[in-house]
Short mmCIF file of C-alpha atoms and ligand atoms in Angstrom, two decimals:
data_model
loop_
_atom_site.label_atom_id
_atom_site.label_comp_id
_atom_site.label_asym_id
_atom_site.label_seq_id
_atom_site.Cartn_x
_atom_site.Cartn_y
_atom_site.Cartn_z
CA MET A 1 8.27 -6.47 -27.84
CA THR A 2 11.66 -5.74 -26.33
CA LEU A 3 12.21 -3.07 -23.71
CA ASP A 4 14.06 -1.04 -26.34
CA GLU A 5 10.90 -0.91 -28.44
CA LEU A 6 8.86 0.48 -25.56
CA ASP A 7 8.32 4.25 -25.57
CA THR A 8 9.08 6.27 -22.44
CA PRO A 9 8.28 7.15 -19.73
CA ALA A 10 6.76 3.74 -19.04
CA LEU A 11 6.05 1.89 -15.82
CA VAL A 12 7.53 -1.61 -15.83
CA VAL A 13 7.68 -4.46 -13.34
CA ASP A 14 10.21 -7.28 -13.21
CA LEU A 15 7.84 -10.26 -13.13
CA ASP A 16 10.21 -12.72 -11.46
CA VAL A 17 11.14 -10.28 -8.70
CA MET A 18 7.49 -9.40 -8.09
CA GLU A 19 6.53 -13.07 -7.86
CA ALA A 20 9.37 -13.72 -5.39
CA ASN A 21 8.19 -10.75 -3.27
CA LEU A 22 4.60 -12.01 -3.32
CA GLN A 23 5.56 -15.51 -2.24
CA ALA A 24 8.03 -14.34 0.40
CA MET A 25 5.51 -12.11 2.20
CA GLN A 26 2.76 -14.74 2.12
CA GLN A 27 5.14 -17.35 3.54
CA ARG A 28 6.52 -15.04 6.24
CA VAL A 29 3.11 -13.90 7.43
CA SER A 30 1.71 -17.45 7.40
CA ALA A 31 4.77 -18.69 9.31
CA ARG A 32 3.87 -16.21 12.05
CA GLY A 33 0.41 -17.73 12.33
CA LEU A 34 -1.22 -14.63 10.82
CA LYS A 35 -3.38 -14.04 7.77
CA LEU A 36 -2.21 -11.71 5.02
CA ARG A 37 -4.78 -9.29 3.64
CA PRO A 38 -2.65 -7.53 1.01
CA HIS A 39 -3.16 -3.81 0.61
CA THR A 40 -3.81 -3.29 -3.09
CA LYS A 41 -3.37 0.50 -2.96
CA ALA A 42 0.19 -0.22 -4.11
CA HIS A 43 -0.81 -1.77 -7.47
CA LYS A 44 -4.55 -1.13 -8.11
CA ILE A 45 -4.67 -4.02 -10.62
CA PRO A 46 -7.33 -6.74 -10.13
CA ALA A 47 -5.17 -9.46 -11.75
CA LEU A 48 -2.40 -8.84 -9.22
CA ALA A 49 -4.93 -8.93 -6.40
CA GLN A 50 -6.13 -12.29 -7.74
CA ARG A 51 -2.55 -13.56 -7.65
CA GLN A 52 -2.24 -12.44 -4.01
CA LEU A 53 -5.45 -14.30 -3.20
CA SER A 54 -4.33 -17.45 -4.99
CA LEU A 55 -1.16 -17.45 -2.90
CA GLY A 56 -3.25 -17.51 0.27
CA GLY A 57 -4.39 -13.93 0.87
CA GLU A 58 -7.33 -13.50 3.21
CA GLY A 59 -9.23 -11.06 1.00
CA ILE A 60 -7.70 -7.70 0.08
CA CYS A 61 -7.56 -4.13 1.34
CA THR A 62 -8.27 -1.03 -0.69
CA ALA A 63 -7.62 2.46 0.61
CA LYS A 64 -10.67 3.99 -1.04
CA LEU A 65 -14.22 3.05 -1.95
CA GLY A 66 -13.46 3.84 -5.61
CA GLU A 67 -10.66 1.25 -5.60
CA ALA A 68 -13.01 -1.26 -3.97
CA GLU A 69 -15.59 -0.69 -6.73
CA VAL A 70 -12.94 -1.48 -9.34
CA MET A 71 -11.81 -4.64 -7.53
CA ALA A 72 -15.37 -5.88 -6.95
CA ASP A 73 -16.33 -5.25 -10.58
CA ALA A 74 -13.40 -7.50 -11.49
CA GLY A 75 -14.75 -10.29 -9.29
CA ILE A 76 -12.87 -9.82 -6.00
CA MET A 77 -15.40 -10.43 -3.28
CA ASP A 78 -13.60 -9.96 0.05
CA ILE A 79 -12.55 -6.35 0.46
CA LEU A 80 -11.67 -4.20 3.47
CA ILE A 81 -11.81 -0.45 2.78
CA THR A 82 -9.21 0.96 5.17
CA THR A 83 -10.08 4.68 5.07
CA PRO A 84 -13.22 6.12 6.70
CA ILE A 85 -15.83 7.61 4.39
CA ALA A 86 -18.13 10.53 5.16
CA HIS A 87 -21.13 12.14 3.44
CA PRO A 88 -24.39 10.55 2.23
CA ILE A 89 -23.05 10.30 -1.34
CA LYS A 90 -20.35 7.90 -0.12
CA TYR A 91 -22.70 5.97 2.18
CA GLN A 92 -25.04 5.42 -0.77
CA ARG A 93 -22.14 4.20 -2.91
CA LEU A 94 -21.03 1.80 -0.19
CA VAL A 95 -24.51 0.35 0.02
CA ALA A 96 -24.67 0.19 -3.79
CA LEU A 97 -21.49 -1.95 -3.69
CA TYR A 98 -23.34 -4.47 -1.49
CA LEU A 99 -26.39 -4.41 -3.76
CA ALA A 100 -24.30 -4.88 -6.91
CA HIS A 101 -22.42 -7.83 -5.38
CA PRO A 102 -24.72 -9.69 -2.97
CA GLU A 103 -22.12 -12.46 -2.63
CA GLY A 104 -19.45 -9.95 -1.54
CA VAL A 105 -17.95 -9.70 1.93
CA PHE A 106 -17.10 -6.04 2.28
CA CYS A 107 -16.00 -4.16 5.37
CA GLN A 108 -15.68 -0.42 5.94
CA VAL A 109 -13.35 1.28 8.42
CA VAL A 110 -14.95 3.91 10.69
CA ASP A 111 -13.86 5.90 13.73
CA HIS A 112 -16.91 8.00 14.72
CA ALA A 113 -20.60 7.70 15.56
CA GLU A 114 -21.37 9.92 12.56
CA HIS A 115 -20.07 7.19 10.22
CA VAL A 116 -22.00 4.45 12.01
CA LEU A 117 -25.31 6.30 11.95
CA GLY A 118 -24.91 7.50 8.36
CA ILE A 119 -23.96 4.08 7.01
CA GLY A 120 -26.60 2.35 9.15
CA LYS A 121 -29.38 4.59 7.84
CA CYS A 122 -28.51 3.91 4.16
CA ALA A 123 -27.99 0.21 4.83
CA VAL A 124 -31.42 -0.17 6.44
CA ALA A 125 -33.08 1.66 3.54
CA ALA A 126 -31.35 -0.69 1.09
CA GLY A 127 -31.93 -3.81 3.16
CA VAL A 128 -28.23 -4.72 3.55
CA ASN A 129 -25.90 -5.17 6.48
CA VAL A 130 -22.50 -3.39 6.42
CA GLU A 131 -19.63 -4.79 8.45
CA LEU A 132 -17.49 -2.20 10.22
CA LEU A 133 -13.93 -2.20 11.52
CA ILE A 134 -13.07 0.53 14.00
CA GLU A 135 -9.79 2.34 13.43
CA VAL A 136 -8.03 2.87 16.75
CA GLU A 137 -5.30 5.45 17.37
CA SER A 138 -1.93 3.71 17.24
CA GLY A 139 0.46 6.64 17.29
CA GLN A 140 0.12 8.09 13.80
CA GLN A 141 -2.42 10.71 14.88
CA ARG A 142 -4.29 10.44 11.60
CA CYS A 143 -7.71 8.80 11.84
CA GLY A 144 -8.52 6.55 14.79
CA VAL A 145 -10.59 6.67 17.97
CA ALA A 146 -8.70 6.86 21.26
CA LEU A 147 -8.66 3.92 23.64
CA GLY A 148 -11.12 4.33 26.48
CA LYS A 149 -14.77 5.20 26.81
CA SER A 150 -15.05 6.58 23.25
CA LEU A 151 -14.01 3.20 21.80
CA VAL A 152 -16.36 1.26 24.07
CA ASP A 153 -19.22 3.64 23.22
CA LEU A 154 -18.55 3.29 19.50
CA ILE A 155 -18.60 -0.52 19.66
CA LYS A 156 -21.83 -0.41 21.67
CA LEU A 157 -23.34 2.01 19.16
CA ILE A 158 -22.50 -0.35 16.27
CA GLU A 159 -24.01 -3.28 18.17
CA ALA A 160 -27.18 -1.23 18.76
CA THR A 161 -27.50 0.20 15.24
CA GLU A 162 -29.53 -1.57 12.59
CA GLY A 163 -27.86 -2.16 9.24
CA VAL A 164 -24.28 -2.42 10.57
CA SER A 165 -22.26 -5.00 12.48
CA TYR A 166 -18.98 -4.97 14.38
CA ARG A 167 -16.09 -6.96 12.93
CA GLY A 168 -13.20 -5.62 14.97
CA ILE A 169 -10.31 -3.15 15.07
CA GLN A 170 -7.80 -1.64 12.66
CA ALA A 171 -4.48 -0.37 14.01
CA TYR A 172 -2.06 0.85 11.35
CA SER A 173 1.02 2.73 12.58
CA GLY A 174 1.97 4.36 9.29
CA HIS A 175 4.43 6.71 10.96
CA LEU A 176 6.68 3.78 11.96
CA GLN A 177 6.98 1.98 8.61
CA HIS A 178 10.15 3.87 7.72
CA VAL A 179 12.01 4.06 11.03
CA GLN A 180 15.59 3.57 9.83
CA ASP A 181 16.95 1.11 12.39
CA PHE A 182 15.39 -2.36 12.21
CA ALA A 183 15.44 -3.13 15.94
CA GLN A 184 14.07 0.30 16.85
CA ARG A 185 11.34 -0.02 14.23
CA GLN A 186 10.21 -3.36 15.62
CA ALA A 187 10.33 -2.16 19.24
CA GLN A 188 8.41 1.05 18.46
CA ALA A 189 5.83 -0.84 16.41
CA ARG A 190 5.12 -3.22 19.30
CA ALA A 191 5.08 -0.43 21.88
CA ALA A 192 2.57 1.55 19.80
CA VAL A 193 -0.01 -1.25 19.79
CA LEU A 194 0.54 -2.96 23.17
CA PRO A 195 -1.95 -0.66 24.93
CA ILE A 196 -4.60 -1.71 22.38
CA PHE A 197 -4.22 -5.40 23.22
CA ASP A 198 -4.13 -4.57 26.90
CA PHE A 199 -7.42 -2.69 26.48
CA ILE A 200 -8.96 -5.57 24.54
CA ASP A 201 -8.01 -8.09 27.23
CA ASN A 202 -8.95 -6.02 30.25
CA GLN A 203 -11.84 -3.88 29.04
CA LEU A 204 -13.45 -5.24 25.89
CA LEU A 205 -13.27 -8.97 26.58
CA PRO A 206 -15.01 -8.77 29.98
CA GLN A 207 -17.82 -6.74 28.41
CA GLY A 208 -18.28 -9.18 25.52
CA LEU A 209 -16.97 -6.56 23.05
CA ALA A 210 -13.77 -8.27 21.91
CA PRO A 211 -12.92 -7.85 18.21
CA ARG A 212 -13.16 -10.85 15.89
CA VAL A 213 -10.48 -9.28 13.68
CA VAL A 214 -7.51 -7.05 14.47
CA SER A 215 -5.98 -5.81 11.23
CA GLY A 216 -2.81 -3.76 10.74
CA GLY A 217 0.87 -3.71 9.93
CA GLY A 218 2.76 -2.82 6.79
CA THR A 219 5.88 -3.80 4.90
CA GLY A 220 8.06 -2.08 7.52
CA THR A 221 6.36 -3.39 10.67
CA TYR A 222 4.78 -6.79 9.97
CA GLN A 223 7.67 -8.62 11.64
CA ALA A 224 6.94 -6.93 14.96
CA TYR A 225 3.42 -8.28 15.23
CA THR A 226 3.90 -11.91 16.19
CA GLY A 227 2.01 -13.10 19.25
CA LEU A 228 0.33 -9.80 20.04
CA GLY A 229 -3.26 -10.46 19.01
CA PHE A 230 -3.29 -9.22 15.42
CA THR A 231 -5.24 -11.60 13.21
CA GLU A 232 -4.23 -10.15 9.84
CA ILE A 233 -1.48 -8.07 8.25
CA GLN A 234 -2.29 -5.33 5.72
CA ALA A 235 1.09 -4.93 4.02
CA GLY A 236 1.10 -3.55 0.49
CA SER A 237 4.39 -2.10 -0.77
CA TYR A 238 6.26 -5.42 -0.57
CA ILE A 239 4.87 -6.45 -3.97
CA PHE A 240 7.04 -3.80 -5.68
CA MET A 241 9.32 -2.39 -2.98
CA ASP A 242 10.75 1.05 -3.57
CA ALA A 243 13.89 3.01 -2.89
CA ALA A 244 12.53 4.42 0.39
CA TYR A 245 11.86 0.95 1.81
CA ARG A 246 15.15 -0.44 0.47
CA ALA A 247 17.07 2.36 2.21
CA LEU A 248 16.02 1.10 5.65
CA ALA A 249 18.26 -1.12 7.71
CA SER A 250 17.68 -4.86 7.46
CA ARG A 251 17.24 -7.37 10.27
CA ASP A 252 21.02 -7.58 10.85
CA ASN A 253 21.06 -3.78 10.70
CA SER A 254 23.11 -3.62 7.57
CA ARG A 255 22.26 -0.58 5.48
CA GLN A 256 20.00 -2.17 2.96
CA ASN A 257 16.60 -3.71 3.58
CA ASP A 258 16.94 -6.84 1.47
CA GLU A 259 13.78 -8.69 2.58
CA PHE A 260 12.13 -7.84 -0.73
CA SER A 261 13.67 -6.59 -3.96
CA ASN A 262 12.83 -3.67 -6.24
CA ALA A 263 10.42 -4.94 -8.88
CA LEU A 264 8.85 -1.65 -10.01
CA LYS A 265 10.85 0.59 -12.33
CA VAL A 266 10.32 3.50 -14.65
CA TRP A 267 11.76 3.24 -18.13
CA THR A 268 13.05 6.65 -19.21
CA THR A 269 15.05 8.45 -21.91
CA VAL A 270 17.82 11.03 -21.65
CA ILE A 271 16.45 14.01 -23.62
CA SER A 272 19.19 16.57 -23.05
CA HIS A 273 22.80 16.79 -21.83
CA PRO A 274 23.55 20.51 -21.52
CA THR A 275 26.84 20.09 -19.62
CA PRO A 276 29.15 17.10 -18.98
CA GLU A 277 27.89 16.94 -15.38
CA ARG A 278 24.19 17.42 -16.10
CA ALA A 279 21.77 15.41 -18.18
CA VAL A 280 17.98 15.61 -18.30
CA LEU A 281 15.43 12.77 -18.35
CA ASP A 282 11.89 12.73 -19.75
CA ALA A 283 10.63 11.78 -16.27
CA GLY A 284 9.65 14.54 -13.85
CA MET A 285 7.42 14.39 -10.81
CA LYS A 286 4.32 13.56 -12.89
CA CYS A 287 5.75 10.10 -13.45
CA LEU A 288 8.32 9.66 -10.66
CA SER A 289 6.90 10.83 -7.35
CA ILE A 290 9.23 12.59 -4.92
CA ASP A 291 7.09 12.63 -1.75
CA MET A 292 9.41 10.01 -0.20
CA GLY A 293 12.68 11.33 -1.58
CA MET A 294 14.42 11.05 -4.91
CA PRO A 295 14.33 8.02 -7.22
CA LEU A 296 17.55 6.17 -7.99
CA VAL A 297 19.13 5.26 -11.32
CA GLU A 298 19.35 1.48 -11.49
CA GLY A 299 22.95 0.33 -11.72
CA ARG A 300 24.39 3.87 -11.58
CA GLU A 301 25.03 4.87 -7.99
CA ASP A 302 27.27 7.66 -9.30
CA ILE A 303 24.27 9.54 -10.71
CA ARG A 304 22.04 11.68 -8.50
CA TYR A 305 18.47 12.51 -9.56
CA GLN A 306 17.04 15.93 -8.83
CA SER A 307 13.52 17.01 -9.62
CA GLY A 308 13.36 19.30 -12.65
CA GLY A 309 9.66 19.96 -12.20
CA ASP A 310 6.61 18.25 -13.65
CA GLU A 311 8.17 16.84 -16.81
CA HIS A 312 11.96 16.88 -16.33
CA GLY A 313 14.32 14.89 -14.17
CA ILE A 314 17.80 16.32 -13.75
CA LEU A 315 20.69 13.87 -13.48
CA HIS A 316 23.93 14.97 -11.82
CA LEU A 317 26.93 12.91 -12.81
CA ALA A 318 29.82 12.53 -10.39
CA GLU A 319 33.05 14.20 -11.44
CA GLY A 320 34.92 12.27 -14.09
CA GLU A 321 32.01 9.94 -14.83
CA VAL A 322 31.33 8.74 -18.36
CA SER A 323 28.62 10.96 -19.76
CA LEU A 324 25.29 9.69 -20.99
CA THR A 325 24.10 10.00 -24.56
CA ILE A 326 20.97 11.75 -25.76
CA GLY A 327 18.37 9.09 -26.47
CA GLN A 328 19.93 6.68 -23.97
CA ARG A 329 17.44 4.71 -21.93
CA LEU A 330 17.68 4.35 -18.14
CA LEU A 331 15.68 2.35 -15.61
CA MET A 332 14.74 4.39 -12.57
CA LEU A 333 13.84 2.95 -9.17
CA PRO A 334 10.92 4.96 -7.75
CA SER A 335 11.28 6.26 -4.20
CA HIS A 336 7.58 5.57 -3.48
CA CYS A 337 5.77 2.88 -5.45
CA ASP A 338 2.16 3.88 -4.60
CA THR A 339 2.28 7.49 -5.71
CA THR A 340 4.42 6.71 -8.77
CA LEU A 341 2.08 3.97 -10.02
CA ASN A 342 -0.98 6.18 -9.64
CA SER A 343 0.30 8.36 -12.52
CA TYR A 344 0.24 5.57 -15.09
CA GLN A 345 -2.52 3.86 -17.05
CA THR A 346 -0.49 0.76 -17.99
CA LEU A 347 1.97 -1.49 -16.18
CA TYR A 348 4.30 -3.54 -18.40
CA GLY A 349 5.62 -6.87 -17.14
CA ILE A 350 9.22 -7.53 -18.17
CA ARG A 351 11.49 -10.55 -18.06
CA GLY A 352 15.05 -9.52 -18.86
CA ASP A 353 14.81 -7.32 -21.96
CA GLU A 354 11.46 -8.71 -23.07
CA VAL A 355 8.11 -7.03 -22.42
CA VAL A 356 5.91 -10.08 -21.96
CA GLN A 357 2.71 -8.72 -20.45
CA SER A 358 0.75 -5.56 -19.77
CA TRP A 359 -2.06 -4.63 -17.41
CA ASP A 360 -4.49 -1.74 -17.31
CA ILE A 361 -4.10 -0.05 -13.92
CA ALA A 362 -7.84 -0.12 -13.42
CA GLY A 363 -7.84 1.55 -10.01
CA ARG A 364 -5.53 4.34 -11.07
CA GLY A 365 -6.78 7.76 -9.96
CA ARG A 366 -9.68 6.19 -8.07
CA SER A 367 -9.12 8.17 -4.90
CA ASP A 368 -12.85 8.83 -4.75
C1 PLP B 401 -4.17 1.67 6.43
C2 PLP B 401 -3.01 1.11 5.67
N1 PLP B 401 -2.75 -0.21 5.76
C3 PLP B 401 -1.72 -0.78 5.10
C4 PLP B 401 -0.87 -0.03 4.31
C5 PLP B 401 0.24 -0.72 3.57
O1 PLP B 401 1.48 -0.41 4.07
P1 PLP B 401 2.83 -0.66 3.26
O2 PLP B 401 2.61 -0.17 1.88
O3 PLP B 401 3.83 0.10 3.99
O4 PLP B 401 3.07 -2.13 3.28
C6 PLP B 401 -1.08 1.35 4.20
C7 PLP B 401 -0.16 2.16 3.40
O5 PLP B 401 -0.17 3.36 3.35
C8 PLP B 401 -2.18 1.93 4.89
O6 PLP B 401 -2.43 3.25 4.81
#
């Protein structure tokens, strides 16, 4: 099929660009002496996770238990679930994941005694052992236990609780991924985690509580984490990139972050052109997320996208610009790849104008 034959709105990925992004991140992280544990929340497709593993990935991350179930059912056996879970229903499901895949190496992030005791109780009843990674506060003020006695107590509790074991620490500074200036982003990312490594060296190590694994970092901050004590990087968005990441400054502080290129696009149609300056697309916020700003029109910097609600995207043409035609197709560059992808059931792989592949987005909507 050609792109022209594909109905819209459709989610497409440039296969060559995606492959270049995948290889570049693996090489850059390996060159820093770190492991890459790709965060698959960006794509939710087992086949793409397999590709990341075949390039050298040290297992994968999923944000949610539901995503992990999808990945494990597809045969991926080394999964870190990076968001804490709470409630016996979830603890039972976590244990069921172990029982369904006895060869699996799964790890759950926690930040409170409640999690440890709840998971431990279910694990003992099922006769399994659940590995835990403790999320530590690293500036985002989302989940994460504070450094100090509460962290030491939590590690000791895991060590003393049957059915669970202590793997290490997660420190993900999500609030710093999009700091505009490259040098500032790197400096802030290091500053946010330095106290954690100081605490490990001076408090945890002497007590025999040092982490085996320290996991963190994203597409915006991975470069800051050389030589600090991280063992693995959890970056995810680099596979696709998006307009929000591209709009950051690059290493030489030029305007555009060109470390990775935009691979993910949304194929759309102009459905209306009420005035010469205003056209309307068949892609509103149900298929082009706007939580990280507005998407861009590929190759048309003169056109500005404005949300027209759930189903419509309004295009503003600069004065004097050639108008669009009704039925014309446009490729849009999403501002945020994760939330855009989650609205689609299928991802089409394109090479030039040819649609050469498609994948079911098996983890789509699995925020449970
Ligand atoms: C805990 C965690 N780790 C890693 C990532 C991946 O970061 P990025 O997509 O910026 O590479 C995210 C993204 O939200 C995350 O929440």
